Every structure is written in C-alpha cells, then in structure tokens.
Amino acid sequence: MTNDSSVDVLNLTLDELKEKFKKDGIEPYRAAQVHQWVFEKGVYDFKSMSNLPESLRADLKKKYSIFLPEISEEQKSSGDKSVKLLLKLQNNDFVEAVYMRVDNRRTVCISSQVGCKFHCAFCASGQDGFLRNLSVGEILGQIL
C-alpha cells in the first residue's frame, strides 16, 4: 500500500527524479540507482534495492511510491493466446490492456484514458463515457 501523499517514481523522468531527490536531501546519483532497479531489473519495492543504504530505503518508502496497477481480471484467448487484463488503478478507476500475438509479432494495447467518449458497442471502455487522461506513471505501470 502506498502513501497517498507520496510521489510516484513512475511519474518522473530520471532528471526530474534527480532534482526531487536533491530537494529532499538525497544524493542525486541515487535516482539513477532507483531508475535502474525499476526499469532494468523490474524491482518495484524500495526494500529490495540492495545497493541503497537501509536508512535511505526506509525514507524512500515514506516519501515515494512505485505504483503498479492491480490485475482485477484476466481473460485469455484460446485461439491466438492474446491476454486481456482489467487493471485497477490506485484511485480505483479501471482500464484495460491487451497483449496480442499475431504471427511472429507481439503487440501491447494499453490505455491512455479512463473511459472513452466514443461509446463503441464492442468496447467496455466507453460505457461510462470519458473520465480522465492517465498520468505517465499509470501508463508506464500497465507496461511494467
């Protein structure tokens, strides 16, 4: 569970994270270490970032978050092995993401908005209309 007032690392570029760390009294090079854990090693929990001092890991957990959406529902296609996920965001909004296999290609369809203004009959996203655009972190969270 994340603190509602925490800063989601996924919403910041590396340069923005360095600047935020600097303002919070954290050595800016630590931002590159966190960035590497998240985007190269797939680690989303500060306590597992073993090259950071334990005291820093505890401070990061208090002030920062790495929020990934929760998989609420998963549907798998028996034919082409596509996978559709219903994802629950931190504020309890829901979006869909789809992983598709077509021939030798792999494609991911992710949401950039909660809801849709077009109300297409085949798509659940537009049933409630358009609610809002997603943050960068919410979009990245779908991919991660």
PDB file of C-alpha atoms in Angstrom:
ATOM      1  CA  MET A   1       0.000   0.000   0.000  1.00  0.00           C
ATOM      2  CA  THR A   2       1.308   3.451  -0.857  1.00  0.00           C
ATOM      3  CA  ASN A   3       1.007   6.713   0.998  1.00  0.00           C
ATOM      4  CA  ASP A   4      -1.491   8.990  -0.802  1.00  0.00           C
ATOM      5  CA  SER A   5       0.868  11.964  -0.444  1.00  0.00           C
ATOM      6  CA  SER A   6       3.887  10.078  -1.791  1.00  0.00           C
ATOM      7  CA  VAL A   7       5.477  10.900  -5.133  1.00  0.00           C
ATOM      8  CA  ASP A   8       5.101   8.099  -7.683  1.00  0.00           C
ATOM      9  CA  VAL A   9       8.548   7.462  -9.165  1.00  0.00           C
ATOM     10  CA  LEU A  10       6.903   6.330 -12.428  1.00  0.00           C
ATOM     11  CA  ASN A  11       5.536   9.848 -12.990  1.00  0.00           C
ATOM     12  CA  LEU A  12       9.028  11.378 -13.087  1.00  0.00           C
ATOM     13  CA  THR A  13      11.766  11.320 -15.700  1.00  0.00           C
ATOM     14  CA  LEU A  14      15.238  10.438 -14.453  1.00  0.00           C
ATOM     15  CA  ASP A  15      16.209  14.128 -14.479  1.00  0.00           C
ATOM     16  CA  GLU A  16      13.046  15.059 -12.550  1.00  0.00           C
ATOM     17  CA  LEU A  17      13.735  12.306 -10.021  1.00  0.00           C
ATOM     18  CA  LYS A  18      17.315  13.551  -9.565  1.00  0.00           C
ATOM     19  CA  GLU A  19      16.014  17.070  -8.951  1.00  0.00           C
ATOM     20  CA  LYS A  20      13.362  15.840  -6.498  1.00  0.00           C
ATOM     21  CA  PHE A  21      15.938  13.751  -4.629  1.00  0.00           C
ATOM     22  CA  LYS A  22      18.264  16.768  -4.454  1.00  0.00           C
ATOM     23  CA  LYS A  23      15.459  18.913  -2.967  1.00  0.00           C
ATOM     24  CA  ASP A  24      14.753  16.146  -0.436  1.00  0.00           C
ATOM     25  CA  GLY A  25      18.419  15.995   0.612  1.00  0.00           C
ATOM     26  CA  ILE A  26      19.120  12.720  -1.197  1.00  0.00           C
ATOM     27  CA  GLU A  27      22.217  12.423  -3.376  1.00  0.00           C
ATOM     28  CA  PRO A  28      21.001  12.823  -6.981  1.00  0.00           C
ATOM     29  CA  TYR A  29      23.009   9.795  -8.181  1.00  0.00           C
ATOM     30  CA  ARG A  30      20.674   7.650  -6.076  1.00  0.00           C
ATOM     31  CA  ALA A  31      17.908   8.478  -8.574  1.00  0.00           C
ATOM     32  CA  ALA A  32      19.831   6.621 -11.291  1.00  0.00           C
ATOM     33  CA  GLN A  33      20.115   3.621  -8.982  1.00  0.00           C
ATOM     34  CA  VAL A  34      16.365   3.611  -8.301  1.00  0.00           C
ATOM     35  CA  HIS A  35      15.681   4.111 -12.006  1.00  0.00           C
ATOM     36  CA  GLN A  36      17.870   1.106 -12.840  1.00  0.00           C
ATOM     37  CA  TRP A  37      16.092  -1.090 -10.290  1.00  0.00           C
ATOM     38  CA  VAL A  38      12.686  -0.178 -11.688  1.00  0.00           C
ATOM     39  CA  PHE A  39      13.280  -0.053 -15.442  1.00  0.00           C
ATOM     40  CA  GLU A  40      16.135  -2.530 -15.927  1.00  0.00           C
ATOM     41  CA  LYS A  41      15.747  -5.030 -13.105  1.00  0.00           C
ATOM     42  CA  GLY A  42      11.964  -4.951 -12.635  1.00  0.00           C
ATOM     43  CA  VAL A  43      12.139  -4.301  -8.888  1.00  0.00           C
ATOM     44  CA  TYR A  44       9.287  -2.176  -7.552  1.00  0.00           C
ATOM     45  CA  ASP A  45       9.891  -2.318  -3.805  1.00  0.00           C
ATOM     46  CA  PHE A  46      12.459   0.008  -2.248  1.00  0.00           C
ATOM     47  CA  LYS A  47      13.363  -2.507   0.471  1.00  0.00           C
ATOM     48  CA  SER A  48      14.690  -4.880  -2.228  1.00  0.00           C
ATOM     49  CA  MET A  49      17.051  -2.277  -3.728  1.00  0.00           C
ATOM     50  CA  SER A  50      20.126  -3.731  -2.078  1.00  0.00           C
ATOM     51  CA  ASN A  51      22.688  -1.168  -3.243  1.00  0.00           C
ATOM     52  CA  LEU A  52      20.847   1.596  -1.354  1.00  0.00           C
ATOM     53  CA  PRO A  53      21.513   2.128   2.360  1.00  0.00           C
ATOM     54  CA  GLU A  54      18.751   0.698   4.572  1.00  0.00           C
ATOM     55  CA  SER A  55      18.027   4.131   6.053  1.00  0.00           C
ATOM     56  CA  LEU A  56      17.527   5.566   2.555  1.00  0.00           C
ATOM     57  CA  ARG A  57      15.238   2.673   1.584  1.00  0.00           C
ATOM     58  CA  ALA A  58      13.079   3.431   4.644  1.00  0.00           C
ATOM     59  CA  ASP A  59      12.980   7.156   3.779  1.00  0.00           C
ATOM     60  CA  LEU A  60      12.072   6.426   0.152  1.00  0.00           C
ATOM     61  CA  LYS A  61       9.221   4.173   1.261  1.00  0.00           C
ATOM     62  CA  LYS A  62       7.800   7.068   3.339  1.00  0.00           C
ATOM     63  CA  LYS A  63       8.084   9.775   0.655  1.00  0.00           C
ATOM     64  CA  TYR A  64       7.924   7.905  -2.663  1.00  0.00           C
ATOM     65  CA  SER A  65       5.952   5.110  -4.264  1.00  0.00           C
ATOM     66  CA  ILE A  66       6.187   2.826  -7.253  1.00  0.00           C
ATOM     67  CA  PHE A  67       2.588   2.024  -8.027  1.00  0.00           C
ATOM     68  CA  LEU A  68       1.684  -0.719 -10.457  1.00  0.00           C
ATOM     69  CA  PRO A  69      -1.973  -1.326 -11.261  1.00  0.00           C
ATOM     70  CA  GLU A  70      -3.588  -4.391  -9.749  1.00  0.00           C
ATOM     71  CA  ILE A  71      -4.807  -7.115 -12.108  1.00  0.00           C
ATOM     72  CA  SER A  72      -8.517  -7.301 -11.364  1.00  0.00           C
ATOM     73  CA  GLU A  73      -9.477  -9.690 -14.146  1.00  0.00           C
ATOM     74  CA  GLU A  74      -7.599 -11.670 -16.797  1.00  0.00           C
ATOM     75  CA  GLN A  75      -9.053 -13.176 -19.967  1.00  0.00           C
ATOM     76  CA  LYS A  76      -7.004 -15.456 -22.213  1.00  0.00           C
ATOM     77  CA  SER A  77      -7.897 -16.271 -25.793  1.00  0.00           C
ATOM     78  CA  SER A  78      -7.601 -19.957 -26.550  1.00  0.00           C
ATOM     79  CA  GLY A  79      -7.078 -19.249 -30.246  1.00  0.00           C
ATOM     80  CA  ASP A  80      -4.293 -16.699 -30.589  1.00  0.00           C
ATOM     81  CA  LYS A  81      -3.180 -16.679 -26.932  1.00  0.00           C
ATOM     82  CA  SER A  82      -3.981 -12.979 -26.527  1.00  0.00           C
ATOM     83  CA  VAL A  83      -4.423 -11.812 -22.945  1.00  0.00           C
ATOM     84  CA  LYS A  84      -6.773  -9.018 -21.877  1.00  0.00           C
ATOM     85  CA  LEU A  85      -6.299  -7.506 -18.434  1.00  0.00           C
ATOM     86  CA  LEU A  86      -8.698  -5.362 -16.451  1.00  0.00           C
ATOM     87  CA  LEU A  87      -6.433  -3.212 -14.300  1.00  0.00           C
ATOM     88  CA  LYS A  88      -7.372  -1.356 -11.143  1.00  0.00           C
ATOM     89  CA  LEU A  89      -5.551   1.935 -10.701  1.00  0.00           C
ATOM     90  CA  GLN A  90      -4.532   3.459  -7.380  1.00  0.00           C
ATOM     91  CA  ASN A  91      -7.669   5.635  -7.222  1.00  0.00           C
ATOM     92  CA  ASN A  92      -9.910   2.604  -8.007  1.00  0.00           C
ATOM     93  CA  ASP A  93     -10.514   3.550 -11.652  1.00  0.00           C
ATOM     94  CA  PHE A  94     -10.257   0.662 -14.122  1.00  0.00           C
ATOM     95  CA  VAL A  95      -8.538   0.428 -17.516  1.00  0.00           C
ATOM     96  CA  GLU A  96      -7.863  -2.382 -19.965  1.00  0.00           C
ATOM     97  CA  ALA A  97      -4.615  -3.584 -21.505  1.00  0.00           C
ATOM     98  CA  VAL A  98      -4.249  -6.310 -24.124  1.00  0.00           C
ATOM     99  CA  TYR A  99      -1.223  -8.412 -25.107  1.00  0.00           C
ATOM    100  CA  MET A 100      -1.658  -9.824 -28.614  1.00  0.00           C
ATOM    101  CA  ARG A 101       0.309 -12.421 -30.556  1.00  0.00           C
ATOM    102  CA  VAL A 102      -0.062 -12.099 -34.315  1.00  0.00           C
ATOM    103  CA  ASP A 103       2.164 -14.349 -36.413  1.00  0.00           C
ATOM    104  CA  ASN A 104       5.726 -13.569 -35.289  1.00  0.00           C
ATOM    105  CA  ARG A 105       4.801 -10.204 -33.773  1.00  0.00           C
ATOM    106  CA  ARG A 106       3.831  -9.219 -30.265  1.00  0.00           C
ATOM    107  CA  THR A 107       1.698  -6.137 -29.665  1.00  0.00           C
ATOM    108  CA  VAL A 108       0.535  -4.456 -26.496  1.00  0.00           C
ATOM    109  CA  CYS A 109      -2.526  -2.228 -26.459  1.00  0.00           C
ATOM    110  CA  ILE A 110      -2.581  -0.022 -23.381  1.00  0.00           C
ATOM    111  CA  SER A 111      -4.980   2.610 -22.136  1.00  0.00           C
ATOM    112  CA  SER A 112      -4.161   6.299 -22.099  1.00  0.00           C
ATOM    113  CA  GLN A 113      -7.525   7.361 -20.656  1.00  0.00           C
ATOM    114  CA  VAL A 114     -10.117   6.175 -18.196  1.00  0.00           C
ATOM    115  CA  GLY A 115     -13.225   5.727 -20.295  1.00  0.00           C
ATOM    116  CA  CYS A 116     -13.835   6.873 -23.823  1.00  0.00           C
ATOM    117  CA  LYS A 117     -16.167   9.362 -25.480  1.00  0.00           C
ATOM    118  CA  PHE A 118     -16.979   7.167 -28.495  1.00  0.00           C
ATOM    119  CA  HIS A 119     -19.249   4.545 -26.835  1.00  0.00           C
ATOM    120  CA  CYS A 120     -18.384   1.775 -29.332  1.00  0.00           C
ATOM    121  CA  ALA A 121     -20.707  -1.198 -28.845  1.00  0.00           C
ATOM    122  CA  PHE A 122     -17.861  -3.754 -28.765  1.00  0.00           C
ATOM    123  CA  CYS A 123     -15.753  -1.935 -26.169  1.00  0.00           C
ATOM    124  CA  ALA A 124     -16.333  -1.763 -22.420  1.00  0.00           C
ATOM    125  CA  SER A 125     -14.099   1.309 -22.011  1.00  0.00           C
ATOM    126  CA  GLY A 126     -16.664   3.719 -23.417  1.00  0.00           C
ATOM    127  CA  GLN A 127     -19.704   2.519 -21.486  1.00  0.00           C
ATOM    128  CA  ASP A 128     -19.291   5.117 -18.740  1.00  0.00           C
ATOM    129  CA  GLY A 129     -18.026   7.849 -21.042  1.00  0.00           C
ATOM    130  CA  PHE A 130     -14.738   9.697 -20.789  1.00  0.00           C
ATOM    131  CA  LEU A 131     -13.499  10.321 -17.227  1.00  0.00           C
ATOM    132  CA  ARG A 132      -9.871  11.493 -17.477  1.00  0.00           C
ATOM    133  CA  ASN A 133      -6.442  11.107 -19.065  1.00  0.00           C
ATOM    134  CA  LEU A 134      -3.980   8.786 -17.356  1.00  0.00           C
ATOM    135  CA  SER A 135      -0.748  10.018 -15.795  1.00  0.00           C
ATOM    136  CA  VAL A 136       2.575   8.972 -17.259  1.00  0.00           C
ATOM    137  CA  GLY A 137       3.046   6.665 -14.279  1.00  0.00           C
ATOM    138  CA  GLU A 138      -0.313   4.981 -14.829  1.00  0.00           C
ATOM    139  CA  ILE A 139       0.565   4.361 -18.476  1.00  0.00           C
ATOM    140  CA  LEU A 140       4.032   3.017 -17.630  1.00  0.00           C
ATOM    141  CA  GLY A 141       2.518   0.881 -14.868  1.00  0.00           C
ATOM    142  CA  GLN A 142       0.455  -1.000 -17.449  1.00  0.00           C
ATOM    143  CA  ILE A 143       3.580  -1.840 -19.422  1.00  0.00           C
ATOM    144  CA  LEU A 144       5.619  -2.840 -16.408  1.00  0.00           C
TER     145      LEU A 144
END
